[in-house]
mmCIF file of C-alpha atoms in Angstrom:
data_model
loop_
_atom_site.group_PDB
_atom_site.id
_atom_site.type_symbol
_atom_site.label_atom_id
_atom_site.label_comp_id
_atom_site.label_asym_id
_atom_site.label_seq_id
_atom_site.Cartn_x
_atom_site.Cartn_y
_atom_site.Cartn_z
ATOM 1 C CA MET A 1 -1.969 7.487 20.857
ATOM 2 C CA ASN A 2 -2.741 10.763 20.522
ATOM 3 C CA ALA A 3 -0.401 11.610 17.399
ATOM 4 C CA LEU A 4 -1.899 13.078 14.522
ATOM 5 C CA THR A 5 -1.897 10.468 11.635
ATOM 6 C CA THR A 6 -1.491 10.738 8.344
ATOM 7 C CA TRP A 7 -1.489 9.511 5.094
ATOM 8 C CA GLN A 8 2.297 9.420 3.081
ATOM 9 C CA ARG A 9 1.904 11.512 -0.018
ATOM 10 C CA LEU A 10 4.956 11.679 -2.897
ATOM 11 C CA LEU A 11 4.065 14.809 -4.943
ATOM 12 C CA PRO A 12 6.858 16.025 -7.595
ATOM 13 C CA VAL A 13 6.855 19.579 -5.694
ATOM 14 C CA ALA A 14 7.302 18.263 -2.407
ATOM 15 C CA ALA A 15 9.473 15.180 -2.175
ATOM 16 C CA LEU A 16 7.504 13.661 0.976
ATOM 17 C CA PHE A 17 5.662 10.580 1.700
ATOM 18 C CA THR A 18 3.539 8.972 -0.748
ATOM 19 C CA LEU A 19 0.391 7.339 -0.974
ATOM 20 C CA ALA A 20 0.540 5.838 -4.582
ATOM 21 C CA ALA A 21 -2.568 5.192 -5.916
ATOM 22 C CA CYS A 22 -3.267 3.043 -8.592
ATOM 23 C CA GLY A 23 -7.020 2.068 -9.281
ATOM 24 C CA GLN A 24 -7.416 -2.225 -10.078
ATOM 25 C CA GLY A 25 -11.460 -2.385 -8.997
ATOM 26 C CA ALA A 26 -11.902 -3.105 -13.088
ATOM 27 C CA ASP A 27 -10.113 -6.730 -12.334
ATOM 28 C CA ALA A 28 -10.931 -7.088 -8.643
ATOM 29 C CA GLY A 29 -14.716 -7.558 -10.094
ATOM 30 C CA GLY A 30 -13.108 -11.084 -11.447
ATOM 31 C CA SER A 31 -14.101 -12.807 -14.848
ATOM 32 C CA GLY A 32 -15.857 -15.791 -13.731
ATOM 33 C CA ASP A 33 -13.340 -17.659 -15.890
ATOM 34 C CA ASP A 34 -10.445 -19.890 -14.223
ATOM 35 C CA THR A 35 -7.268 -18.878 -14.306
ATOM 36 C CA ALA A 36 -4.974 -18.839 -11.726
ATOM 37 C CA ALA A 37 -3.605 -16.061 -9.758
ATOM 38 C CA PRO A 38 -0.083 -15.691 -9.894
ATOM 39 C CA ALA A 39 1.688 -16.621 -6.775
ATOM 40 C CA ALA A 40 2.485 -13.986 -4.548
ATOM 41 C CA GLU A 41 6.012 -14.517 -4.571
ATOM 42 C CA ASP A 42 6.232 -14.334 -8.263
ATOM 43 C CA VAL A 43 4.956 -10.363 -7.955
ATOM 44 C CA VAL A 44 7.588 -7.818 -7.544
ATOM 45 C CA TYR A 45 5.929 -3.818 -6.195
ATOM 46 C CA ARG A 46 7.612 -1.047 -6.511
ATOM 47 C CA GLY A 47 7.149 2.126 -4.557
ATOM 48 C CA SER A 48 8.293 5.034 -1.902
ATOM 49 C CA ILE A 49 7.403 4.196 1.391
ATOM 50 C CA THR A 50 8.545 4.500 4.922
ATOM 51 C CA VAL A 51 10.303 1.954 6.512
ATOM 52 C CA TYR A 52 10.585 2.239 10.138
ATOM 53 C CA GLN A 53 12.140 0.242 13.069
ATOM 54 C CA GLY A 54 11.272 0.641 16.574
ATOM 55 C CA VAL A 55 13.306 -0.014 19.650
ATOM 56 C CA GLU A 56 12.031 -3.293 20.109
ATOM 57 C CA ARG A 57 11.021 -4.683 17.326
ATOM 58 C CA ASP A 58 13.659 -7.334 15.536
ATOM 59 C CA SER A 59 13.459 -6.018 12.210
ATOM 60 C CA ALA A 60 12.628 -3.575 10.194
ATOM 61 C CA GLU A 61 8.962 -2.515 8.755
ATOM 62 C CA LEU A 62 7.044 -0.912 6.081
ATOM 63 C CA CYS A 63 4.655 1.747 7.006
ATOM 64 C CA ALA A 64 1.835 2.807 5.008
ATOM 65 C CA VAL A 65 0.293 5.275 7.490
ATOM 66 C CA VAL A 66 2.820 7.044 10.094
ATOM 67 C CA ALA A 67 1.948 9.173 12.957
ATOM 68 C CA GLU A 68 3.337 12.492 13.556
ATOM 69 C CA SER A 69 5.565 12.278 16.726
ATOM 70 C CA TYR A 70 8.830 12.276 17.094
ATOM 71 C CA PRO A 71 10.811 9.767 16.720
ATOM 72 C CA PRO A 72 7.184 8.753 14.530
ATOM 73 C CA GLN A 73 5.080 5.805 15.187
ATOM 74 C CA CYS A 74 3.779 2.876 12.879
ATOM 75 C CA SER A 75 3.935 -0.764 12.283
ATOM 76 C CA GLY A 76 3.441 -3.336 9.137
ATOM 77 C CA PRO A 77 4.862 -6.021 7.373
ATOM 78 C CA PRO A 78 8.016 -6.804 8.194
ATOM 79 C CA VAL A 79 11.172 -6.236 5.585
ATOM 80 C CA ALA A 80 13.485 -9.243 5.323
ATOM 81 C CA GLY A 81 16.745 -8.421 4.021
ATOM 82 C CA TRP A 82 17.276 -4.576 5.091
ATOM 83 C CA ASP A 83 20.241 -3.315 6.234
ATOM 84 C CA TRP A 84 20.539 -0.321 8.027
ATOM 85 C CA ASP A 85 23.936 0.494 7.409
ATOM 86 C CA ALA A 86 23.335 0.329 3.985
ATOM 87 C CA VAL A 87 21.297 3.702 3.581
ATOM 88 C CA GLU A 88 21.027 6.542 5.138
ATOM 89 C CA HIS A 89 18.305 6.932 7.609
ATOM 90 C CA GLU A 90 17.190 9.191 11.127
ATOM 91 C CA GLU A 91 17.047 8.083 14.318
ATOM 92 C CA ALA A 92 16.212 9.148 17.411
ATOM 93 C CA GLN A 93 16.009 7.038 20.806
ATOM 94 C CA GLY A 94 17.024 4.292 19.447
ATOM 95 C CA VAL A 95 14.274 4.297 16.416
ATOM 96 C CA ARG A 96 15.443 4.112 12.858
ATOM 97 C CA TRP A 97 13.527 5.243 9.749
ATOM 98 C CA GLY A 98 13.353 6.827 6.500
ATOM 99 C CA THR A 99 11.786 7.140 3.334
ATOM 100 C CA TYR A 100 12.520 4.905 0.483
ATOM 101 C CA VAL A 101 11.728 3.423 -3.079
ATOM 102 C CA VAL A 102 11.185 0.362 -2.882
ATOM 103 C CA ALA A 103 10.840 -3.210 -4.716
ATOM 104 C CA GLY A 104 10.390 -6.640 -3.727
ATOM 105 C CA THR A 105 8.168 -9.061 -3.267
ATOM 106 C CA PHE A 106 5.358 -10.404 -0.383
ATOM 107 C CA ASP A 107 4.633 -13.887 0.568
ATOM 108 C CA GLY A 108 1.379 -12.615 2.771
ATOM 109 C CA LYS A 109 3.556 -12.197 5.843
ATOM 110 C CA ALA A 110 6.926 -10.389 4.840
ATOM 111 C CA PHE A 111 8.040 -8.070 2.301
ATOM 112 C CA THR A 112 11.407 -9.450 1.048
ATOM 113 C CA VAL A 113 13.655 -6.363 -0.450
ATOM 114 C CA THR A 114 14.817 -7.182 -4.655
ATOM 115 C CA GLU A 115 16.621 -3.975 -5.228
ATOM 116 C CA ASP A 116 18.933 -2.028 -3.473
ATOM 117 C CA PRO A 117 16.549 0.707 -1.626
ATOM 118 C CA LEU A 118 17.221 4.541 -2.977
ATOM 119 C CA THR A 119 16.330 7.995 -0.786
ATOM 120 C CA LEU A 120 14.137 10.238 -2.774
ATOM 121 C CA ASP A 121 17.142 12.292 -3.496
ATOM 122 C CA GLU A 122 18.724 9.706 -5.448
ATOM 123 C CA ILE A 123 16.237 9.934 -8.788
ATOM 124 C CA ASP A 124 14.183 12.475 -10.307
ATOM 125 C CA LEU A 125 10.459 11.830 -9.478
ATOM 126 C CA ALA A 126 9.754 13.642 -12.675
ATOM 127 C CA GLU A 127 11.101 10.419 -14.485
ATOM 128 C CA HIS A 128 9.362 8.336 -12.585
ATOM 129 C CA PRO A 129 5.588 9.181 -12.836
ATOM 130 C CA GLU A 130 4.635 5.830 -11.554
ATOM 131 C CA LEU A 131 6.011 7.128 -8.331
ATOM 132 C CA GLN A 132 3.730 10.122 -8.421
ATOM 133 C CA TYR A 133 -0.167 9.935 -6.788
ATOM 134 C CA ALA A 134 -2.524 9.104 -9.191
ATOM 135 C CA GLU A 135 -6.390 8.927 -8.370
ATOM 136 C CA PRO A 136 -7.879 5.217 -8.177
ATOM 137 C CA GLU A 137 -9.327 4.070 -11.585
ATOM 138 C CA ILE A 138 -12.941 3.411 -11.149
ATOM 139 C CA GLY A 139 -14.935 1.428 -13.275
ATOM 140 C CA ASP A 140 -18.416 0.466 -14.168
ATOM 141 C CA PRO A 141 -19.547 -1.223 -10.877
ATOM 142 C CA ALA A 142 -21.900 -4.436 -12.326
ATOM 143 C CA GLU A 143 -24.523 -3.324 -8.891
ATOM 144 C CA GLU A 144 -25.923 -0.117 -7.195
ATOM 145 C CA LEU A 145 -24.639 -0.033 -3.384
ATOM 146 C CA SER A 146 -25.554 2.334 -0.500
ATOM 147 C CA GLY A 147 -22.825 3.979 1.093
ATOM 148 C CA ALA A 148 -23.042 1.802 4.444
ATOM 149 C CA GLU A 149 -23.092 -1.021 1.781
ATOM 150 C CA LEU A 150 -19.935 0.067 0.498
ATOM 151 C CA GLN A 151 -17.933 1.251 4.069
ATOM 152 C CA ALA A 152 -18.903 -2.395 4.944
ATOM 153 C CA ILE A 153 -16.819 -3.629 1.773
ATOM 154 C CA THR A 154 -14.168 -2.060 3.336
ATOM 155 C CA ASP A 155 -14.607 -2.914 7.204
ATOM 156 C CA GLU A 156 -14.337 -6.614 5.689
ATOM 157 C CA LEU A 157 -11.292 -5.990 4.137
ATOM 158 C CA VAL A 158 -9.446 -4.223 6.787
ATOM 159 C CA ASP A 159 -10.610 -7.084 9.371
ATOM 160 C CA ARG A 160 -9.777 -9.950 6.650
ATOM 161 C CA PHE A 161 -6.029 -8.236 5.395
ATOM 162 C CA PRO A 162 -5.009 -6.389 8.237
ATOM 163 C CA ALA A 163 -1.474 -6.291 6.958
ATOM 164 C CA LEU A 164 -2.321 -4.635 3.773
ATOM 165 C CA VAL A 165 -5.649 -3.057 4.479
ATOM 166 C CA PHE A 166 -5.605 0.538 6.246
ATOM 167 C CA GLY A 167 -8.780 2.047 5.341
ATOM 168 C CA GLY A 168 -10.596 3.807 2.956
ATOM 169 C CA TYR A 169 -14.049 5.390 2.100
ATOM 170 C CA PRO A 170 -17.388 4.987 0.167
ATOM 171 C CA ASP A 171 -17.401 7.086 -2.854
ATOM 172 C CA GLU A 172 -21.005 7.403 -3.012
ATOM 173 C CA ALA A 173 -21.424 8.828 -6.773
ATOM 174 C CA ALA A 174 -18.837 6.438 -8.472
ATOM 175 C CA GLY A 175 -20.462 3.713 -6.751
ATOM 176 C CA VAL A 176 -16.923 1.910 -5.124
ATOM 177 C CA ALA A 177 -15.404 1.668 -2.007
ATOM 178 C CA VAL A 178 -12.274 2.978 -2.441
ATOM 179 C CA VAL A 179 -9.620 1.076 -0.161
ATOM 180 C CA ASP A 180 -6.046 1.513 0.868
ATOM 181 C CA THR A 181 -3.851 -0.846 0.879
ATOM 182 C CA LEU A 182 -0.071 -1.390 1.066
ATOM 183 C CA LEU A 183 0.211 -3.279 -2.093
ATOM 184 C CA VAL A 184 -3.163 -5.369 -3.822
ATOM 185 C CA SER A 185 -1.710 -8.687 -3.325
ATOM 186 C CA PRO A 186 -3.386 -11.815 -5.477
ATOM 187 C CA GLU A 187 -5.146 -13.386 -2.595
ATOM 188 C CA LEU A 188 -6.504 -10.188 -1.825
ATOM 189 C CA GLU A 189 -7.279 -9.291 -5.843
ATOM 190 C CA ALA A 190 -9.244 -12.950 -5.170
ATOM 191 C CA TYR A 191 -11.363 -12.194 -2.611
ATOM 192 C CA ALA A 192 -12.692 -9.183 -3.851
ATOM 193 C CA ALA A 193 -13.392 -10.651 -6.884
ATOM 194 C CA GLU A 194 -15.267 -13.777 -5.260
ATOM 195 C CA HIS A 195 -17.341 -11.752 -2.482
ATOM 196 C CA PHE A 196 -17.822 -8.338 -3.839
ATOM 197 C CA PRO A 197 -19.804 -7.601 -7.177
ATOM 198 C CA GLU A 198 -17.713 -6.528 -10.153
ATOM 199 C CA ASP A 199 -15.898 -2.916 -10.070
ATOM 200 C CA ALA A 200 -17.384 -2.169 -6.436
ATOM 201 C CA VAL A 201 -13.759 -2.202 -5.205
ATOM 202 C CA ALA A 202 -10.955 0.400 -6.636
ATOM 203 C CA PHE A 203 -7.963 -0.431 -4.974
ATOM 204 C CA ALA A 204 -5.422 2.685 -4.150
ATOM 205 C CA PRO A 205 -2.500 0.971 -2.879
ATOM 206 C CA VAL A 206 1.230 2.100 -1.673
ATOM 207 C CA LEU A 207 3.382 -0.345 -4.116
ATOM 208 C CA ARG A 208 2.230 -1.485 -7.516
ATOM 209 C CA PRO A 209 3.823 -4.124 -9.561
ATOM 210 C CA ALA A 210 6.988 -2.809 -11.177
ATOM 211 C CA GLU A 211 6.675 -3.143 -15.010
#
């Protein structure tokens, strides 16, 4: 693909695409107790994201990364319960897409909407700071890791959770791997806690648990 790939960002002054980031690195390290993480289907995630359906695809998909082409190109987890007739959207060459505020659950395979989606024109972003971009919160890493080791963490999570993790980078100054993810599922959080030093991972999710 020669199209330029871009991360979505939803900013107050430009209601475009979003990568709403919220650091969860402090929790990712785990506390060592045996408290079970909540089931994935019990967590409702909310945020602004592109929903897309290609010509030969059976369902709409969530796209955290979108190629700048016309029509755009992207892929992601399928969206259950999506109705294009119920939302405003763009369409070209058999492709349908739009950017929406969505809320729903994730069962490890599909995202199921639990509320009616909203277009960006239907909300006042000033009243919803949780939808605006925020830098990931950085904890105090328990171990000092090299840039290569931090990059290896990101690479492992991309390989292990391809439906959720789509990139990241080593923040050597802070000593953490900043991991870009669609959302932080209980399984992803538990895996990071088990396999990496405490506070070594700072997640930057597009969709965050609804309050």
